[in-house]
Coordinates of C-alpha atoms in Angstrom, one line a residue:
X1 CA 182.9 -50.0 32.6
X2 CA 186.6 -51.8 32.4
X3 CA 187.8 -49.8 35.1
X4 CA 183.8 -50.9 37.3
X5 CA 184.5 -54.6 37.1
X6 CA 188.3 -54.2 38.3
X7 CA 187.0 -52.4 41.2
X8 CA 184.3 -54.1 42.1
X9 CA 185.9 -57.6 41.8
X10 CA 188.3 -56.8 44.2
X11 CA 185.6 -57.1 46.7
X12 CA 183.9 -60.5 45.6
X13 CA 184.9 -63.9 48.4
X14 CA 186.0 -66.8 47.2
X15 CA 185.3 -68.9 45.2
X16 CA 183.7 -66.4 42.6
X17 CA 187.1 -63.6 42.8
X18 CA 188.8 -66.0 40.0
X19 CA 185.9 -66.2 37.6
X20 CA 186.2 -63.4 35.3
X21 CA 183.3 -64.6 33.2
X22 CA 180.7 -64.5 36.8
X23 CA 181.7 -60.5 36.1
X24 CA 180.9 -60.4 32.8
X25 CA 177.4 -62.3 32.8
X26 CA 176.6 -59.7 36.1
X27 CA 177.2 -57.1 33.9
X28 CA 175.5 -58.2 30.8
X29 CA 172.5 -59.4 32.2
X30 CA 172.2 -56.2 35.2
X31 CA 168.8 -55.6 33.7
X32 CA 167.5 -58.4 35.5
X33 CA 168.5 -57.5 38.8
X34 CA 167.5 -53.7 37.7
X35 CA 164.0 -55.0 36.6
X36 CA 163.2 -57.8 38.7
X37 CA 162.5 -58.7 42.9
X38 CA 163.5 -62.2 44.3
X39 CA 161.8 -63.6 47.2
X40 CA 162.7 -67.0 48.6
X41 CA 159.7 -68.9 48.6
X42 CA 157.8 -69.4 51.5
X43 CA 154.7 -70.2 52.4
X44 CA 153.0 -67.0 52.2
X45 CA 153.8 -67.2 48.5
X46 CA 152.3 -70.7 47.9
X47 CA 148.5 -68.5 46.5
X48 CA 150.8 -66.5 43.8
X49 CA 152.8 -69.5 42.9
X50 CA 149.5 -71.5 42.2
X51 CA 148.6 -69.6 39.8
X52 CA 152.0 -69.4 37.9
X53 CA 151.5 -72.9 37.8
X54 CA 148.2 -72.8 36.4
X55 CA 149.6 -70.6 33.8
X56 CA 152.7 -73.5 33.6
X57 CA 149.8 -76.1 32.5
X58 CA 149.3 -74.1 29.2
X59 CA 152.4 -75.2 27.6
X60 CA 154.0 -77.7 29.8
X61 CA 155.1 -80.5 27.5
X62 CA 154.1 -83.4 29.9
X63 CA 151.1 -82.1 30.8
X64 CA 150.2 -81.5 27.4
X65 CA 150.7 -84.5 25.9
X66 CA 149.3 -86.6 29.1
X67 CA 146.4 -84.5 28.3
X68 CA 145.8 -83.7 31.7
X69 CA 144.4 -80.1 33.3
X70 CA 145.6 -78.1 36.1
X71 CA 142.1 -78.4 37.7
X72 CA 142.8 -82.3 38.0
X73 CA 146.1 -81.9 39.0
X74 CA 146.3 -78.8 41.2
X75 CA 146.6 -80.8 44.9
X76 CA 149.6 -82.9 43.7
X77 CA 151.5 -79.9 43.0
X78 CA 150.2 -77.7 45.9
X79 CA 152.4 -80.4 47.6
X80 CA 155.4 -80.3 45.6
X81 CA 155.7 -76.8 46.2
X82 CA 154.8 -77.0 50.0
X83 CA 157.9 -79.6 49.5
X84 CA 160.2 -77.0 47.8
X85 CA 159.3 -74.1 50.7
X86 CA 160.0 -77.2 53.4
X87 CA 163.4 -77.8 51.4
X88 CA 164.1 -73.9 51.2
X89 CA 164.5 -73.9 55.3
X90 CA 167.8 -76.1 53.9
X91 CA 168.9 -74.8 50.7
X92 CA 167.3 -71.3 50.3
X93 CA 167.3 -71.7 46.8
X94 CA 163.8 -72.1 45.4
X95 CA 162.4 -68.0 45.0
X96 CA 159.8 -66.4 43.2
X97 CA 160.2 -63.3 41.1
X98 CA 158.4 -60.4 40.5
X99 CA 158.4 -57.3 37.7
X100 CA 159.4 -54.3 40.3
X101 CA 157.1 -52.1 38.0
X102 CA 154.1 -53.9 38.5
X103 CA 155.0 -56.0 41.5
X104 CA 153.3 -58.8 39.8
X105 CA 154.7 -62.2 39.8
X106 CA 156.9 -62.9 36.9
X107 CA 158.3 -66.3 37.5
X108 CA 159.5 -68.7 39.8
X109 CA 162.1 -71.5 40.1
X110 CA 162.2 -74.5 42.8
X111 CA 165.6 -76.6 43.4
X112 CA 165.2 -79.3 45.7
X113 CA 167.1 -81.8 47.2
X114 CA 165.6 -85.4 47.1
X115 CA 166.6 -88.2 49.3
X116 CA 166.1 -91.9 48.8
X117 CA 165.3 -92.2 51.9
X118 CA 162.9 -89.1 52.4
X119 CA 163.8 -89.9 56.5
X120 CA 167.1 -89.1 56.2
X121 CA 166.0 -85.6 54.8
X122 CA 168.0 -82.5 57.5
X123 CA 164.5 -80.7 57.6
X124 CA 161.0 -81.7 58.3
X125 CA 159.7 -83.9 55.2
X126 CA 156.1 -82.5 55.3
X127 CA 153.5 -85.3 54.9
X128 CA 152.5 -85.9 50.9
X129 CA 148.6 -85.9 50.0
X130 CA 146.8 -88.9 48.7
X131 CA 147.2 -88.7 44.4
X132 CA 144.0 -89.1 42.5
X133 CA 144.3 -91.4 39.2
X134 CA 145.5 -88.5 36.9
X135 CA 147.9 -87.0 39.4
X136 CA 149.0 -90.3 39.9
X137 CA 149.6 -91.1 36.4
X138 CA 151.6 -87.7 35.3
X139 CA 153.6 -87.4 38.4
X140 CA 154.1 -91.3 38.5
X141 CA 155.5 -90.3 34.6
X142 CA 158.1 -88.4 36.5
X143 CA 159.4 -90.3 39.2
X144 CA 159.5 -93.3 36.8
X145 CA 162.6 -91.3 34.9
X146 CA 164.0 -89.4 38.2
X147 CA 164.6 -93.5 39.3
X148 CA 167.1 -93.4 37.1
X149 CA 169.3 -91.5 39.1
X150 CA 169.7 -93.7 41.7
X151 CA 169.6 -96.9 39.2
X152 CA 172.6 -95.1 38.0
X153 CA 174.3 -94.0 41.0
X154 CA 173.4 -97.2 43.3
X155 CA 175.5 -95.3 45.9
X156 CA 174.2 -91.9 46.4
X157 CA 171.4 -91.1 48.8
X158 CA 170.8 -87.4 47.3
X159 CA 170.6 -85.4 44.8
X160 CA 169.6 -81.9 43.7
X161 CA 166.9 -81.0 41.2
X162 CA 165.5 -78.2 39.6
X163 CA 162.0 -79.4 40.1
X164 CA 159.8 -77.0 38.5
X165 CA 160.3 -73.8 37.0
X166 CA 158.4 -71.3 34.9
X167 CA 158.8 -67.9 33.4
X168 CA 155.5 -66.1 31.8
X169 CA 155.7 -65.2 28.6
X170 CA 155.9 -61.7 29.0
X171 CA 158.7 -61.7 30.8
X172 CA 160.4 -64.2 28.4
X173 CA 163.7 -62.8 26.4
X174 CA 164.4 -60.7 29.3
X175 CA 167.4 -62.7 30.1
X176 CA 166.1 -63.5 33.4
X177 CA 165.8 -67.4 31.9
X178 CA 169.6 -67.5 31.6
X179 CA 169.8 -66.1 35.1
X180 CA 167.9 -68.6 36.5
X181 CA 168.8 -71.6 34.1
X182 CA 172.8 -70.4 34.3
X183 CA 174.0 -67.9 36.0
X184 CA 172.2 -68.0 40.1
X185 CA 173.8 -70.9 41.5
X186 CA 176.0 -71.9 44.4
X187 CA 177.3 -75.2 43.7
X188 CA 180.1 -75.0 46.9
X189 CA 177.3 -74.4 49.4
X190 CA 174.3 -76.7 47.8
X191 CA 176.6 -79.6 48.3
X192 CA 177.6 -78.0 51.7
X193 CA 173.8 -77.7 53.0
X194 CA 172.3 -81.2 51.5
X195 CA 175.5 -83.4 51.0
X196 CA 174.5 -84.0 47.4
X197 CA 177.0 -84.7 45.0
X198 CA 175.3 -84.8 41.7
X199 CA 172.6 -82.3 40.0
X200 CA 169.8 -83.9 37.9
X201 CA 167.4 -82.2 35.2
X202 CA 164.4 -83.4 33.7
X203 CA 164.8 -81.7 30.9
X204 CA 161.6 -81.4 28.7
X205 CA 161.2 -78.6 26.6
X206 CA 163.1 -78.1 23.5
X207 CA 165.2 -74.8 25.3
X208 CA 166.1 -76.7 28.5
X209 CA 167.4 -79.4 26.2
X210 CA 169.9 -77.4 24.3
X211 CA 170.7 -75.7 27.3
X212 CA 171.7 -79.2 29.2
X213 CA 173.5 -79.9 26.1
X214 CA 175.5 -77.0 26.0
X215 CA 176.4 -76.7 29.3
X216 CA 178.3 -80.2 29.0
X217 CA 175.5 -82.3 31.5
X218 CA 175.4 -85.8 30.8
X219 CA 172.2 -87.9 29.9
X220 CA 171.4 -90.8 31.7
X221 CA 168.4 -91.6 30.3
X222 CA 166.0 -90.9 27.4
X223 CA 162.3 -91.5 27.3
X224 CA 160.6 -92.7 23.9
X225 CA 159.2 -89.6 22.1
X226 CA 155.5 -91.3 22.8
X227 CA 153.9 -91.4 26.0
X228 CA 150.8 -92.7 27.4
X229 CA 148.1 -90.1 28.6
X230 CA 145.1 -90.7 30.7
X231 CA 142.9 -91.8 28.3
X232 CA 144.8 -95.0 27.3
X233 CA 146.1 -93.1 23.6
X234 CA 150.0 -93.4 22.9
X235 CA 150.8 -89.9 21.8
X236 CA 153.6 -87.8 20.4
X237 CA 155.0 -85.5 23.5
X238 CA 155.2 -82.0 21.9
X239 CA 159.0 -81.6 22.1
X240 CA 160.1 -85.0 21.6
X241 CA 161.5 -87.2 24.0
X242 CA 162.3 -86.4 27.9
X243 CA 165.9 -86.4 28.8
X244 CA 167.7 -86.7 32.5
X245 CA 170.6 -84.9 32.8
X246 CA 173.4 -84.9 35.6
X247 CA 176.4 -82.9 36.5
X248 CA 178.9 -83.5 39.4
X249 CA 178.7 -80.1 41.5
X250 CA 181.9 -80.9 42.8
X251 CA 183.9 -80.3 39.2
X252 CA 181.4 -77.9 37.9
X253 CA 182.5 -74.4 38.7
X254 CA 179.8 -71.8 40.1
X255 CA 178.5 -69.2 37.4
X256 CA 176.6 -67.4 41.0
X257 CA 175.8 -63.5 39.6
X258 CA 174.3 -62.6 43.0
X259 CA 177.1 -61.6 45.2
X260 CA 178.2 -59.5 42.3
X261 CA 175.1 -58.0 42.2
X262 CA 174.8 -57.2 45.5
X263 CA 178.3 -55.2 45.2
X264 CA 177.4 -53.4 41.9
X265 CA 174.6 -52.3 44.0
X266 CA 176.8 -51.3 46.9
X267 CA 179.1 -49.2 44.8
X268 CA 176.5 -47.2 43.0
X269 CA 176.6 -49.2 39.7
X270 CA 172.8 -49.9 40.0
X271 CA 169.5 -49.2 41.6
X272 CA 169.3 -51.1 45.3

């Protein structure tokens, strides 16, 4: 196996050829690329992906304790994902996954570029639906702490986001989390595509918190543990309190498995 990553690393472009540890997560986590099919999301996918997010609804800490149901909410994010496959003609990094046994879909994840300025966006900004009360009151929720960023950072005009994401629970512990959380990301050419300097997470659930945490990203904000649901009630949110995140892409190094996948696969190491 030694003697596999020396050779294969030999082949690998900057700027992964000097991160020994990119190798070492390809090779521990191969099963994903062994097991699993990415797509980058396009429109044709947008049937599939609604219901992953139905599926999302079931244990989505805002949505839980706003007390809302996908049925209520399902237009609002039909658009955010017609948003993300928009943005994808840009970044080409929001994809959906499927199990290669079952072709069925397994997950997906949507990073976005947002603009203060949504006419200033490289790529056709496609025309957002009217919200109804509820949509308006969970996805208002969420802008309210994404403003943060640019109360923050009065200067920048973009930045990136891992907007949604979602993993069902049978494909949970698989590793492919970490892949997608960690170890699938091109910081160089993000900040290349969409001029964005900084990378923002709404970071919700108890697992994406510790991961921000231990990845070193800074808060910027923190929402009270409570919130507000549709019915008036103040109520515990299930995991606590919502936390904004941001790292500077430009003095984060890349953790990007991919291209070293895509070798492993050239030399034999693993199925195509």
């Amino acid at each position: 196996m030694a003697r596999a990553l020396r050779t294969a690393t030999k082949f690998i472009p900057y700027p992964y050829k000097n991160y020994a540890r990119t190798w070492e997560y390809a090779f521990k986590y191969r099963a994903v690329a062994e097991n699993y099919r990415f797509e980058k999301m396009g429109q044709h996918h947008l049937p599939q992906l609604m219901d992953l997010m139905k599926l999302a609804f079931k244990d989505g800490s805002v949505t839980l304790g706003m007390d809302v149901t996908y049925d209520e909410c399902w237009k609002a994010y039909e658009g955010m994902f017609i948003y993300s496959i928009a943005a994808n003609s840009l970044t080409n990094l929001s994809d959906i996954c499927y199990d290669k046994k079952t072709n069925q879909p397994a997950g997906f994840r949507m990073y976005d570029p947002h603009y203060r300025d949504p006419l200033k966006a490289p790529f056709p900004v496609p025309k957002e639906a009217p919200r109804n009360k509820k949509e308006e009151h969970i996805l208002g929720y969420v802008d309210s702490i994404y403003n943060n960023f640019w109360k923050t950072f009065p200067e920048e005009e973009v930045f990136v986001s891992p907007s949604l994401g979602y993993i069902n629970p049978a494909h949970r512990g698989t590793g492919l989390f970490k892949v997608y959380a960690e170890y699938d990301i091109d910081f160089p050419t993000v900040i290349k595509k969409t001029g964005a300097k900084y990378y923002a997470t709404l970071a919700t659930a108890r697992t994406s918190k510790f991961w921000c945490e231990m990845l070193g990203e800074t808060r910027i904000y923190t929402s009270p543990p409570t919130v507000t649901n549709v019915s008036g009630e103040t109520v515990p949110m299930p995991d606590g309190e919502n936390v904004l995140f941001v790292k500077d892409m430009r003095t984060n190094f890349t953790i990007n498995v991919e291209p070293c996948w895509e070798k492993m696969r050239a030399c034999g190491m693993m199925p195509k």
